[in-house]
Coordinates of C-alpha atoms in Angstrom, one line a residue:
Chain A
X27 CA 26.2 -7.2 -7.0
X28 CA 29.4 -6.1 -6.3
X29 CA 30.8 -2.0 -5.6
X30 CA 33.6 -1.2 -7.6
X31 CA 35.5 2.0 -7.8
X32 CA 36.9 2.7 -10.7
X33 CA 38.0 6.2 -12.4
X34 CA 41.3 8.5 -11.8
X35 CA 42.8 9.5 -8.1
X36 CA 41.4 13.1 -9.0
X37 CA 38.1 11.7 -10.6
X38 CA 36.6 8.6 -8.6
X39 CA 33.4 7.0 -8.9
X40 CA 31.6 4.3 -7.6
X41 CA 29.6 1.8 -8.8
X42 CA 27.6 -1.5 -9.1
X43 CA 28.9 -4.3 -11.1
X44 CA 25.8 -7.1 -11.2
X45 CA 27.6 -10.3 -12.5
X46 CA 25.3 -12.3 -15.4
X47 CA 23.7 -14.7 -13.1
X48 CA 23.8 -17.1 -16.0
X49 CA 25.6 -17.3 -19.1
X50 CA 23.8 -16.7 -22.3
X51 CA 24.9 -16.5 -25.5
X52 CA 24.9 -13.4 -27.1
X53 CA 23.7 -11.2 -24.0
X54 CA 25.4 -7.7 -23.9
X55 CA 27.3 -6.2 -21.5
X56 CA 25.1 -3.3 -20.8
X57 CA 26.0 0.3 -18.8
X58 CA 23.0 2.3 -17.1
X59 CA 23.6 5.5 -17.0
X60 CA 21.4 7.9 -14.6
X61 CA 19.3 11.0 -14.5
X62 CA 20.5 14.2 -12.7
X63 CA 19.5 15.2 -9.1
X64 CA 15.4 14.6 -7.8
X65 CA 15.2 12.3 -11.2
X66 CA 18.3 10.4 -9.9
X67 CA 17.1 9.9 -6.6
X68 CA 13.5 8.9 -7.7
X69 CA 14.8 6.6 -10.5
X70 CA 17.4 4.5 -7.7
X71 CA 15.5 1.5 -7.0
X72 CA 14.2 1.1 -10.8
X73 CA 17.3 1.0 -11.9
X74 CA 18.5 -1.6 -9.7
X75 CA 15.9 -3.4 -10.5
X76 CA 16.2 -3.1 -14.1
X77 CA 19.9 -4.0 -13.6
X78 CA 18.9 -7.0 -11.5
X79 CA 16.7 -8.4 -14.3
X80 CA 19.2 -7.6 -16.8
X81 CA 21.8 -9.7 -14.6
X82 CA 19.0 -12.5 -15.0
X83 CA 18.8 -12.4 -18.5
X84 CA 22.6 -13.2 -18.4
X85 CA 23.8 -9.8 -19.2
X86 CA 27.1 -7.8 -17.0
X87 CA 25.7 -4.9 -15.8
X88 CA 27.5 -1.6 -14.7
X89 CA 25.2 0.9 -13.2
X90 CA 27.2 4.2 -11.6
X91 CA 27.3 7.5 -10.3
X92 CA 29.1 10.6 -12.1
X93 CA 31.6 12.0 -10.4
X94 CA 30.4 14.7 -7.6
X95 CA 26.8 13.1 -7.6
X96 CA 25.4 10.3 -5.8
X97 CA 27.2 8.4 -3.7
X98 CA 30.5 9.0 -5.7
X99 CA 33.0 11.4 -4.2
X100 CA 33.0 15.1 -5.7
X101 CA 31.3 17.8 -4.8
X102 CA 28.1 19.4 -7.0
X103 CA 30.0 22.3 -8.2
X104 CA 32.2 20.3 -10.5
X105 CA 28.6 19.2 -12.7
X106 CA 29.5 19.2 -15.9
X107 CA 27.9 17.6 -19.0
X108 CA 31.6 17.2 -21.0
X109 CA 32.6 15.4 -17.6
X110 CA 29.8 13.5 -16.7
X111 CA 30.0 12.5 -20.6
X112 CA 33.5 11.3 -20.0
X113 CA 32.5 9.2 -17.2
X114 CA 30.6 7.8 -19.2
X115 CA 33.0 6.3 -21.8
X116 CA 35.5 5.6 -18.4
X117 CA 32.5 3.2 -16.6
X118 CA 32.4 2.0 -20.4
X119 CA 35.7 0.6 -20.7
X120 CA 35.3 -0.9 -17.3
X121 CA 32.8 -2.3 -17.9
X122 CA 34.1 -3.7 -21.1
X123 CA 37.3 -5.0 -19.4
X124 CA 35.8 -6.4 -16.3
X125 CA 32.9 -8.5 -18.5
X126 CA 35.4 -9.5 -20.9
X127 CA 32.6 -8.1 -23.7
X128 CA 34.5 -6.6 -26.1
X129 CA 30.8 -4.5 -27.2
X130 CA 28.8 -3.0 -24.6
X131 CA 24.7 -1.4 -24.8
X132 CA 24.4 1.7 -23.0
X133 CA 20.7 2.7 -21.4
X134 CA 20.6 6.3 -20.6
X135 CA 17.2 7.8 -18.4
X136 CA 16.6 11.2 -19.1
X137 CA 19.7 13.5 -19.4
X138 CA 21.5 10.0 -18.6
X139 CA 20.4 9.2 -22.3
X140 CA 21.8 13.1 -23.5
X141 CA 24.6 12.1 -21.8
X142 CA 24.9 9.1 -23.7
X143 CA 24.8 10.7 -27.0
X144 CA 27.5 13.5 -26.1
X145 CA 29.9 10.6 -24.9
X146 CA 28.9 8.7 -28.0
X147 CA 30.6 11.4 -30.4
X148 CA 33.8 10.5 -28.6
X149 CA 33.5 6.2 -28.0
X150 CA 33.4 5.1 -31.1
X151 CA 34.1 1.6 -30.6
X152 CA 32.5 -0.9 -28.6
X153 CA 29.0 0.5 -28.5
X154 CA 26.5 -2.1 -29.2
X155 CA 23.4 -0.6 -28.6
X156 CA 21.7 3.1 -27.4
X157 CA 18.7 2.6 -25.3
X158 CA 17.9 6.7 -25.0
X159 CA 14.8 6.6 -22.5
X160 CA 12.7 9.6 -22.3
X161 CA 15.9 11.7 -23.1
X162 CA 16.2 15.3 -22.6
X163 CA 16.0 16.6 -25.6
X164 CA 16.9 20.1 -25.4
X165 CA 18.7 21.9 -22.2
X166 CA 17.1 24.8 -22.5
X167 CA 13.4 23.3 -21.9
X168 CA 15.3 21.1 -19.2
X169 CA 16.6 24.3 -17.5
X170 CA 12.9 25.8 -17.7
X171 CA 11.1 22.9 -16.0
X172 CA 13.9 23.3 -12.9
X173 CA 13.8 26.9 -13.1
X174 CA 9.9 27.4 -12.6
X175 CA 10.6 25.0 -9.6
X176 CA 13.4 26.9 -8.2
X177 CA 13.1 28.7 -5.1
X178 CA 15.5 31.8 -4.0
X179 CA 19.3 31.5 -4.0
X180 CA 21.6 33.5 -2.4
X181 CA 24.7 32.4 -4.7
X182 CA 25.1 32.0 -8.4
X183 CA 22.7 30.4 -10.6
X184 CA 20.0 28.7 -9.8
X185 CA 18.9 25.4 -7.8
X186 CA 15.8 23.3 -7.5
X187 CA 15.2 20.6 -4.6
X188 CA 18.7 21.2 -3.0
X189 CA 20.4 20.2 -6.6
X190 CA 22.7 23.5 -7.3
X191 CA 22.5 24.7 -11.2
X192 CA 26.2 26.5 -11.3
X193 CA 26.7 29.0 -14.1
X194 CA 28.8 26.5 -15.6
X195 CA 26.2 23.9 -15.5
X196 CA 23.6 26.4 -16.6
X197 CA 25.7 26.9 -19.5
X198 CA 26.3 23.7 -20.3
X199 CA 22.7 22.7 -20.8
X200 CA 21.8 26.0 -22.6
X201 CA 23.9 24.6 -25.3
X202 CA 22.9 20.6 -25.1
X203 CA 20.5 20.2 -28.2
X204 CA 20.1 16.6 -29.3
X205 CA 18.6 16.9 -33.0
X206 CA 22.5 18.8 -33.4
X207 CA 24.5 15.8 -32.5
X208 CA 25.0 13.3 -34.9
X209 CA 25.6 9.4 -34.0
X210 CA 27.9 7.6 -36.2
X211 CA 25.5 6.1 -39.4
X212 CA 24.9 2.3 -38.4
X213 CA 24.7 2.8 -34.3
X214 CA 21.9 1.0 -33.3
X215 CA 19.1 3.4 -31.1
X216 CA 16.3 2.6 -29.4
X217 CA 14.9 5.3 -28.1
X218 CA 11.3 5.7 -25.8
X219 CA 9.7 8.9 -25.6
X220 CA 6.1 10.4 -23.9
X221 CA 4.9 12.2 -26.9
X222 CA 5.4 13.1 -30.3
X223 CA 6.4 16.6 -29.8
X224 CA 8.2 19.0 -31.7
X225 CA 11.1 18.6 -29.6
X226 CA 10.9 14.2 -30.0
X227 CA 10.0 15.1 -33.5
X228 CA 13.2 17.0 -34.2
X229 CA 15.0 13.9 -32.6
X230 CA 13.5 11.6 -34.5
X231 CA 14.4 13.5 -38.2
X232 CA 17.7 13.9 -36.7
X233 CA 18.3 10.2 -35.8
X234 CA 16.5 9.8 -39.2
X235 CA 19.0 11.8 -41.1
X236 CA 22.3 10.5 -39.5
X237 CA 21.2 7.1 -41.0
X238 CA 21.1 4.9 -37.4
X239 CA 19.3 1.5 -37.1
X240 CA 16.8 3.5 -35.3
X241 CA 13.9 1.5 -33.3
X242 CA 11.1 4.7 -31.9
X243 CA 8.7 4.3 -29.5
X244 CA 6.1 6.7 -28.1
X245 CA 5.0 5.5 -24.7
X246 CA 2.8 7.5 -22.2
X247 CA 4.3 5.1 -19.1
X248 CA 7.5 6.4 -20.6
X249 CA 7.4 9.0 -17.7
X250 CA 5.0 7.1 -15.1
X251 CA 7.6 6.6 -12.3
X252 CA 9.2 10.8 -12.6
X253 CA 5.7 12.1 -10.3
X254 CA 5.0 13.0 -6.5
X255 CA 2.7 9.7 -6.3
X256 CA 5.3 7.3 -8.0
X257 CA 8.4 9.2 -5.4
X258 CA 6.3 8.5 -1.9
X259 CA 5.0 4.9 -3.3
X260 CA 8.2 3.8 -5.0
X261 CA 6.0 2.9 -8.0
X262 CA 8.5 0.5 -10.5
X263 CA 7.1 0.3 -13.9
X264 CA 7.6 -3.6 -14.4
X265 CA 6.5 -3.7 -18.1
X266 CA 8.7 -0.8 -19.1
X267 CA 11.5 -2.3 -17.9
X268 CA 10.9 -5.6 -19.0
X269 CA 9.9 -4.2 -22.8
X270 CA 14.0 -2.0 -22.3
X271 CA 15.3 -5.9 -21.4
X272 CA 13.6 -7.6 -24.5
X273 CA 14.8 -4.8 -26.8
X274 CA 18.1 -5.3 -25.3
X275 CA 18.1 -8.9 -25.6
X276 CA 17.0 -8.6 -29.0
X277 CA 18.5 -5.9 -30.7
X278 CA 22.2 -5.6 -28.9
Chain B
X23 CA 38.8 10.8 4.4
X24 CA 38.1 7.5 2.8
X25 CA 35.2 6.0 1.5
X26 CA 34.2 2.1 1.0
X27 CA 31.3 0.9 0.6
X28 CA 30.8 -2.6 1.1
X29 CA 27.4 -5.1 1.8
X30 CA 27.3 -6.6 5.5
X31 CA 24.5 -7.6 7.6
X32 CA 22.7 -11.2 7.4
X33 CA 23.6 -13.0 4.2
X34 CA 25.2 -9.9 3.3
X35 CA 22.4 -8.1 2.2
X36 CA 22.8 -4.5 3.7
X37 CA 24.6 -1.8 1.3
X38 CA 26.3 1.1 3.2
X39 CA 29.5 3.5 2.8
X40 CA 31.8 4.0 5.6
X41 CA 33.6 7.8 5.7
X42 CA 36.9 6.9 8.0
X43 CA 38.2 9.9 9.3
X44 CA 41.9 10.8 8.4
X45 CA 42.5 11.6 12.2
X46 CA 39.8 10.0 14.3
X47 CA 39.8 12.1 17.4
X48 CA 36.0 10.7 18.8
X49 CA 35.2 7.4 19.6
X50 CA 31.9 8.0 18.6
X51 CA 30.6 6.9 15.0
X52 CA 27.6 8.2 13.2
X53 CA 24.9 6.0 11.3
X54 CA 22.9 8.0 8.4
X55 CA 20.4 5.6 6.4
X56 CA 16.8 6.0 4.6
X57 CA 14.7 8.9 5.1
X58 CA 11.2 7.5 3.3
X59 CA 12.2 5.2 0.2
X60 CA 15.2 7.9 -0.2
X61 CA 18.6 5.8 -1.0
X62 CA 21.0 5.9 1.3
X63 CA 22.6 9.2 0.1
X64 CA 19.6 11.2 1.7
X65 CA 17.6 13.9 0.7
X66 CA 19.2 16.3 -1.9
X67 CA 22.4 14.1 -1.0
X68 CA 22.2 15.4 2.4
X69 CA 23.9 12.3 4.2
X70 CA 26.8 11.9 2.1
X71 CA 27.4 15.9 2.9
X72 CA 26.8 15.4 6.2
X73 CA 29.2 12.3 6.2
X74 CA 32.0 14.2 5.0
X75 CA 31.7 16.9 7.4
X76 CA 31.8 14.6 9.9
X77 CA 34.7 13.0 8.5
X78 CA 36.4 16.4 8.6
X79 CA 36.0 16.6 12.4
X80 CA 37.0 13.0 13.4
X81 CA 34.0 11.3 13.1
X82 CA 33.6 8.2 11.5
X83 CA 29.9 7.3 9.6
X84 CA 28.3 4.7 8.0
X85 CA 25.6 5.7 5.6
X86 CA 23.5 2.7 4.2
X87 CA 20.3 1.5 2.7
X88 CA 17.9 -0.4 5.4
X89 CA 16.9 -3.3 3.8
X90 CA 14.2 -3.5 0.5
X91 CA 15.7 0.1 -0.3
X92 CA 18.5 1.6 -2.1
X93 CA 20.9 -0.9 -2.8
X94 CA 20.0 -3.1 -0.1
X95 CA 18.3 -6.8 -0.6
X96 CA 14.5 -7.2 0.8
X97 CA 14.2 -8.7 4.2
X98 CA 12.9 -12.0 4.5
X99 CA 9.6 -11.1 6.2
X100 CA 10.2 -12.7 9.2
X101 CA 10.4 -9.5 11.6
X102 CA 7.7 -6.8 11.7
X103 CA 9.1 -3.3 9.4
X104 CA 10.1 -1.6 13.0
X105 CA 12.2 -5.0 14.3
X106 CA 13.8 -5.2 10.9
X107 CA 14.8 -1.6 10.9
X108 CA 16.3 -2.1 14.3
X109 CA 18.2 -5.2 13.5
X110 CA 19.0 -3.3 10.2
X111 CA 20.6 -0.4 12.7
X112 CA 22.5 -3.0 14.7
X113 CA 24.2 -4.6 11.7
X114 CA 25.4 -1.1 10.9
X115 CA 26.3 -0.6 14.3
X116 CA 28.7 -3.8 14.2
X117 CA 30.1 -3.1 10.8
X118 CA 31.0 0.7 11.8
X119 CA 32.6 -1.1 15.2
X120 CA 34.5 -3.6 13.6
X121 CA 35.3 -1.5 11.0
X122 CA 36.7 1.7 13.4
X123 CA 36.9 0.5 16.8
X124 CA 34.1 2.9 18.3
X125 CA 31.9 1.2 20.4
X126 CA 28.8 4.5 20.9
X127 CA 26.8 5.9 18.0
X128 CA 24.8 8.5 17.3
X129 CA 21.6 8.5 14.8
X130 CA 20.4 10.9 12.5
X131 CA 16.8 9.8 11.2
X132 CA 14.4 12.1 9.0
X133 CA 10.9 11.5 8.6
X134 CA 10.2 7.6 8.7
X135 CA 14.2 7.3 9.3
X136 CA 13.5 9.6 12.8
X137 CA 11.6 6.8 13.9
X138 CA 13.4 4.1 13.1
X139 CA 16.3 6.1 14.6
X140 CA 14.3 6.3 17.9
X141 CA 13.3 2.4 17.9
X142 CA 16.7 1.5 17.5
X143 CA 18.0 4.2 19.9
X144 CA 15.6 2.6 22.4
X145 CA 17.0 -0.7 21.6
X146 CA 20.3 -0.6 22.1
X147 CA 22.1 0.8 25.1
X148 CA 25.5 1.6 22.8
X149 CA 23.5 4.5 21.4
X150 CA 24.4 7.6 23.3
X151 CA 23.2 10.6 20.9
X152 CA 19.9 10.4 18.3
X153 CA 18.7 13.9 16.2
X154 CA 14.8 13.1 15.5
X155 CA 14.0 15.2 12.5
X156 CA 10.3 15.7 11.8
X157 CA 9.4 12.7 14.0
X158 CA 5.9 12.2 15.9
X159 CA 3.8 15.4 16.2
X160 CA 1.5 16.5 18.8
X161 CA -0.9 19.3 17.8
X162 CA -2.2 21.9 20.4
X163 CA -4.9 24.3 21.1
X164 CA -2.5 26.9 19.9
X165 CA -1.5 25.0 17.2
X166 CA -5.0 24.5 15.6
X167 CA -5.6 28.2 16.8
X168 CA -2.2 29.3 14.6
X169 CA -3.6 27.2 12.3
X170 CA -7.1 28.9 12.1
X171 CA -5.4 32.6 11.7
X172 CA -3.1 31.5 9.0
X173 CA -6.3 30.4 7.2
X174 CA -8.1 33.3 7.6
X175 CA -5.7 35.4 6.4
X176 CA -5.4 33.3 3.4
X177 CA -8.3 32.9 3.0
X178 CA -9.8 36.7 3.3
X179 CA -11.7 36.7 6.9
X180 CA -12.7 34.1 9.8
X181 CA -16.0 33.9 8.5
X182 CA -14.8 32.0 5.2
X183 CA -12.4 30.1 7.4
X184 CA -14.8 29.2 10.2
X185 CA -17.1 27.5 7.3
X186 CA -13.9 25.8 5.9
X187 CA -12.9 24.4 9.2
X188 CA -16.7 23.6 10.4
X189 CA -17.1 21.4 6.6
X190 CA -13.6 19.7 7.1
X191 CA -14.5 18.7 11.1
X192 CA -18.0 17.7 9.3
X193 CA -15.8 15.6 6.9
X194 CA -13.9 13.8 9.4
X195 CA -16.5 13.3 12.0
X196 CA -18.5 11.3 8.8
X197 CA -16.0 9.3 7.6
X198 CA -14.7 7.9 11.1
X199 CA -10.9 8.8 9.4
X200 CA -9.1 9.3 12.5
X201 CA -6.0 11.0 10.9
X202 CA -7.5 14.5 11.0
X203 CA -6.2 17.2 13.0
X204 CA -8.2 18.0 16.3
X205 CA -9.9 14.4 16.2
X206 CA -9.1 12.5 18.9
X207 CA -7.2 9.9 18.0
X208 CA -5.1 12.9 16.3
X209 CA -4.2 13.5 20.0
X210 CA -3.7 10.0 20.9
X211 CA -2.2 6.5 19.1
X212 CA -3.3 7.7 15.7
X213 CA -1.3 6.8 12.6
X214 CA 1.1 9.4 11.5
X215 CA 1.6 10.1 7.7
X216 CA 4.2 7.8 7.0
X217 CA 1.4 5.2 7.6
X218 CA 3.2 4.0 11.3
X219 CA 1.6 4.1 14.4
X220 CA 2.2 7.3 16.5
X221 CA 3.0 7.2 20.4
X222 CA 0.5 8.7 22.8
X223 CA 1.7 11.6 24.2
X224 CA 1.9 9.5 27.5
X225 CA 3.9 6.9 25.8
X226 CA 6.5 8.7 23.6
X227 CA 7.5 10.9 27.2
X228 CA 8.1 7.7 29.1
X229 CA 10.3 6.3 25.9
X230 CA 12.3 9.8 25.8
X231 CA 12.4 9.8 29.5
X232 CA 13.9 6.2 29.3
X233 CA 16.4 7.3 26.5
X234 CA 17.6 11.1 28.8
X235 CA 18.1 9.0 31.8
X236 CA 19.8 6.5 30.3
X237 CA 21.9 9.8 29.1
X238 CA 21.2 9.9 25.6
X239 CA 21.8 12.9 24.2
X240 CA 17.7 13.1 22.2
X241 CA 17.5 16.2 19.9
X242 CA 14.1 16.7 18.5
X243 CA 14.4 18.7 14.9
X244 CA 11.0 20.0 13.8
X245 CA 10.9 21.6 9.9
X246 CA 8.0 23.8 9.0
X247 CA 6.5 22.0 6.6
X248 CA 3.8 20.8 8.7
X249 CA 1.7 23.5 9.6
X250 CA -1.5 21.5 10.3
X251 CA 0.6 19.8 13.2
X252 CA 3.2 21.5 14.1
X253 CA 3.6 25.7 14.0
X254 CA 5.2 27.4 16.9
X255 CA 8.2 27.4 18.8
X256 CA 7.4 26.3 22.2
X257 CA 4.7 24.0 21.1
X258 CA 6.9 20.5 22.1
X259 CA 7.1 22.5 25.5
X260 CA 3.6 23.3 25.7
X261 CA 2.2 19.8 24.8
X262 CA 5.5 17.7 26.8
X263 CA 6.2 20.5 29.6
X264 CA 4.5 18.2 32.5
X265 CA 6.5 15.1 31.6
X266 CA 9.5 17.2 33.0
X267 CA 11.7 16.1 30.4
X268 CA 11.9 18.9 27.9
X269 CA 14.8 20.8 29.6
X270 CA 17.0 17.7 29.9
X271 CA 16.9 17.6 25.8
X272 CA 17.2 19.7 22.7
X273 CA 14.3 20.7 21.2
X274 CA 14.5 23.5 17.6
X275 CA 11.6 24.3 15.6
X276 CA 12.8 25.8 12.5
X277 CA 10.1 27.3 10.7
X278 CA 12.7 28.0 7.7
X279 CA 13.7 24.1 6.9
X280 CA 11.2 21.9 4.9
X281 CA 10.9 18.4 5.6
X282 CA 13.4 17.5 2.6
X283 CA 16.0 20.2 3.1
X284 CA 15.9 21.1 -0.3
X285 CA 17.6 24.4 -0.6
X286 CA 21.5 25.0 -0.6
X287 CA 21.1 27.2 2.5
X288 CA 18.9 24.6 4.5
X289 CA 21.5 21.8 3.3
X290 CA 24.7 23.9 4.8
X291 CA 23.1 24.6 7.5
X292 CA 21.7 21.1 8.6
X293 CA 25.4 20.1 7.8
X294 CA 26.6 22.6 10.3
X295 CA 24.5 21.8 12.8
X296 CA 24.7 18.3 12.5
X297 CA 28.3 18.1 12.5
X298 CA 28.4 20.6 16.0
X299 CA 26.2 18.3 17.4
X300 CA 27.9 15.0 16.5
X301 CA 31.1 16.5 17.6
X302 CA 30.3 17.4 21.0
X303 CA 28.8 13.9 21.9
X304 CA 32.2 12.9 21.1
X305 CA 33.5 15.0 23.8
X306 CA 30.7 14.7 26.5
X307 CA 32.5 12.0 28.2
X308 CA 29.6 9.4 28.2
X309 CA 30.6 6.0 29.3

């Protein structure tokens, strides 16, 4: 596992580049991309796990942090779903050009995997595989879990666990709504939700309609490590991520 | 400022981030790391804030992942959690050394990272400043009388609280758990809620006596999230004021942080605080 910096002078991020620890013919290169704020922080270690075993299994992984979160430099005011979406297709190509894979398979947790489906509209090429886990679906019902959490705030917005929703921001995920994006017919998806709500089921006919190779699973342990108990026990879900690295390995 | 981050430690294993200052004006450096299972960036990313301010000010810092957290690789089992913590702290130190020449460090430890903070602070002579937030706490009668009240009025009278606290003493005196408040082995060597073994009262005044005359600066933060144990201002003073120690070290209660920081205001104003406090220790003239 190596930390690699990699982005513009103006818009830096860091990240981990986990070498294939073997090589294996056919295995992808693949990207992580991460949840916002408290789900960040309490999906860390899974995700380095997840990259680890993915390393293993003979795949380059990339896993990052946008710019202004984590431990990338920027401040949380610039949060932005256009620019974290734009990292996105950056740690992409660096991916791509440091693994020598010419496709890569993105796996995006929570608004990670919205993420993944704005930058999508805009990286056409190169995209082997879209792993959306337990996306978030619509902003709007994002915004309303954070809000009913949110304590008082003396500036602008709102913010939840010491994680700053700017106006901008706010705005931003008032307009995200998956089921209105479309993915280029052919992309292959995988995606993992909790339940069959009306919100996964307007994904689903969505992903339906736009004619992708789609692969949908409804998993209750979809959300199992995203509680109190799972934060203060650092709970990893083994078998979900070993069922995300055999659909990688066999679908990318 | 810059940032790298880099792995050091034995076989590499430890992940951290140094912040070099653009003008380093202390020789003084800063080590921020876990606060529970929390990666290295802290709560809320309070560390790398508090990193930056630093950097701001002259200070260098390394903020890193102890090992089996974060980015860092397990440890191979052969020290006990508190040893490995403290050898984690020392490979920090050396890094942070080698890296910008300062040779005395400060330590900023939250929750579980307050007491590894004040093992390794204990440990190692090169340490000359440690802020303890939310660390060991030693209940009073006041405290379990502040306690009582705040029930009551919650809870609409002292005869519904009186029952409540007679059924939860009940409780504890059944079950032989000695984690309850007001038990004895509350007062003395019990096991804290991070699941560590607390100090007696004796035991953790000698250790901070040890650390002040040794001229450690010791800094003892207390949020106000822990009712139960800790709920007034002078209740360190009341509980530690026969050691004859409390007025040779800092001690705040601030009823209006919670244990995570996790409002903007609490975050700016831990930074500010921490940064003030850093940047004197730079300036104190310690040797």
């Amino acid at each position: 596992m190596t930390p690699v910096r990699f982005g513009t002078e103006t818009r830096e991020m860091l990240g981990f580049y986990h070498a294939p620890a073997r090589a294996v013919a056919g295995a992808p290169a693949v990207l992580l991309c991460n949840p916002f704020g408290p789900e960040a922080i309490r999906s860390y270690r899974m995700l380095r796990l997840l990259a680890d075993r993915l390393g293993q299994a003979g795949c380059p992984v990339l896993r990052f942090d946008y710019h202004g979160t984590g431990d990338s430099p920027g401040d949380d005011d610039v949060a932005s779903l256009s620019g974290w979406a734009g990292d996105i297709g950056v740690a992409h190509r660096e991916l791509a050009a440091r693994s020598g894979k010419s496709t890569v398979a993105w796996i995006g947790l929570r608004l990670g995997a919205s993420l993944c489906v704005l930058a999508a509209q805009t990286v056409r090429t190169g995209l082997g595989l879209l792993v959306l886990w337990d996306p978030v679906i619509t902003g709007m019902s994002y915004l309303e879990i954070y809000r009913s959490q949110s304590g008082p705030h003396a500036g602008v917005g709102f913010e939840t666990m010491g994680f700053e929703f700017s106006d901008r921001f706010r705005n931003d995920l008032s307009t995200l709504n998956l089921p209105n994006l479309n993915l280029p017919a052919g992309t292959q998806v995988t995606a993992i939700v909790g339940s069959e709500d009306s919100h996964a089921s307007a994904l689903k006919a969505a992903l339906t309609r736009s004619q992708v190779a789609l692969d949908w699973t409804v998993s209750p342990a979809v959300a199992e490590w995203n509680s109190e108990k799972a934060l203060n026990s650092a709970v990893i879900p083994m078998q979900l991520l070993q069922g995300i690295e055999s659909k990688v390995m066999e679908r990318a | 400022m810059s940032e790298t981050t880099l792995a050091f430690g034995a076989n590499s294993g430890l992940m951290g981030t140094l912040s070099a200052a653009a003008q380093p004006t202390a020789d003084v450096g800063a080590l921020l790391f876990n606060a529970g299972v929390v990666p290295r960036i802290g709560p809320n990313r309070l560390n790398v804030r508090i990193a930056r301010a630093l950097a701001a000010r002259g200070i260098p810092s390394l903020r890193f992942d102890l090992s089996g957290r974060g980015d860092s690789a397990p440890a191979r089992g052969l020290e006990s959690y508190e040893a490995q913590a403290v050898a984690d702290i020392r490979a920090g130190m050396a890094l942070l050394s080698e890296r910008t020449g300062v040779s005395r460090f400060a330590l900023l430890g939250l929750c579980s990272g307050a007491e590894n903070a004040f093992h390794a602070a204990l440990a190692d002579e090169r340490v000359i400043g440690v802020t303890l937030m939310d660390s060991y706490h030693y209940p009073t009668l006041r405290t379990h009388l502040n306690r009582f009240q705040q029930r009551a009025r919650m809870q609409g009278g002292l005869i519904r609280a009186g029952s409540a606290w007679l059924k939860r003493r009940l409780h504890l005196s059944g079950n032989g758990n000695g984690n309850g408040n007001g038990s004895a082995a509350a007062r003395e060597g019990a096991s804290n809620s991070f699941g560590s073994i607390r100090p007696t009262p004796d035991d953790f005044a000698a250790k901070l006596k040890k650390l002040i005359e040794r001229g450690v600066d010791v800094d003892l933060l207390f949020s106000g999230s822990f009712l139960e144990t800790y709920n007034y201002e002078n209740q360190f003073r009341d509980g530690f004021g026969r050691f004859g120690i409390i007025d040779r070290m800092r001690v705040e209660y601030r009823p209006d942080f919670d244990h995570t920081l996790s409002t903007a205001v609490m975050q700016r104003e831990m930074v500010a605080r921490t940064a003030l406090w850093f940047s004197k220790l730079g300036n104190t003239g310690h040797t």
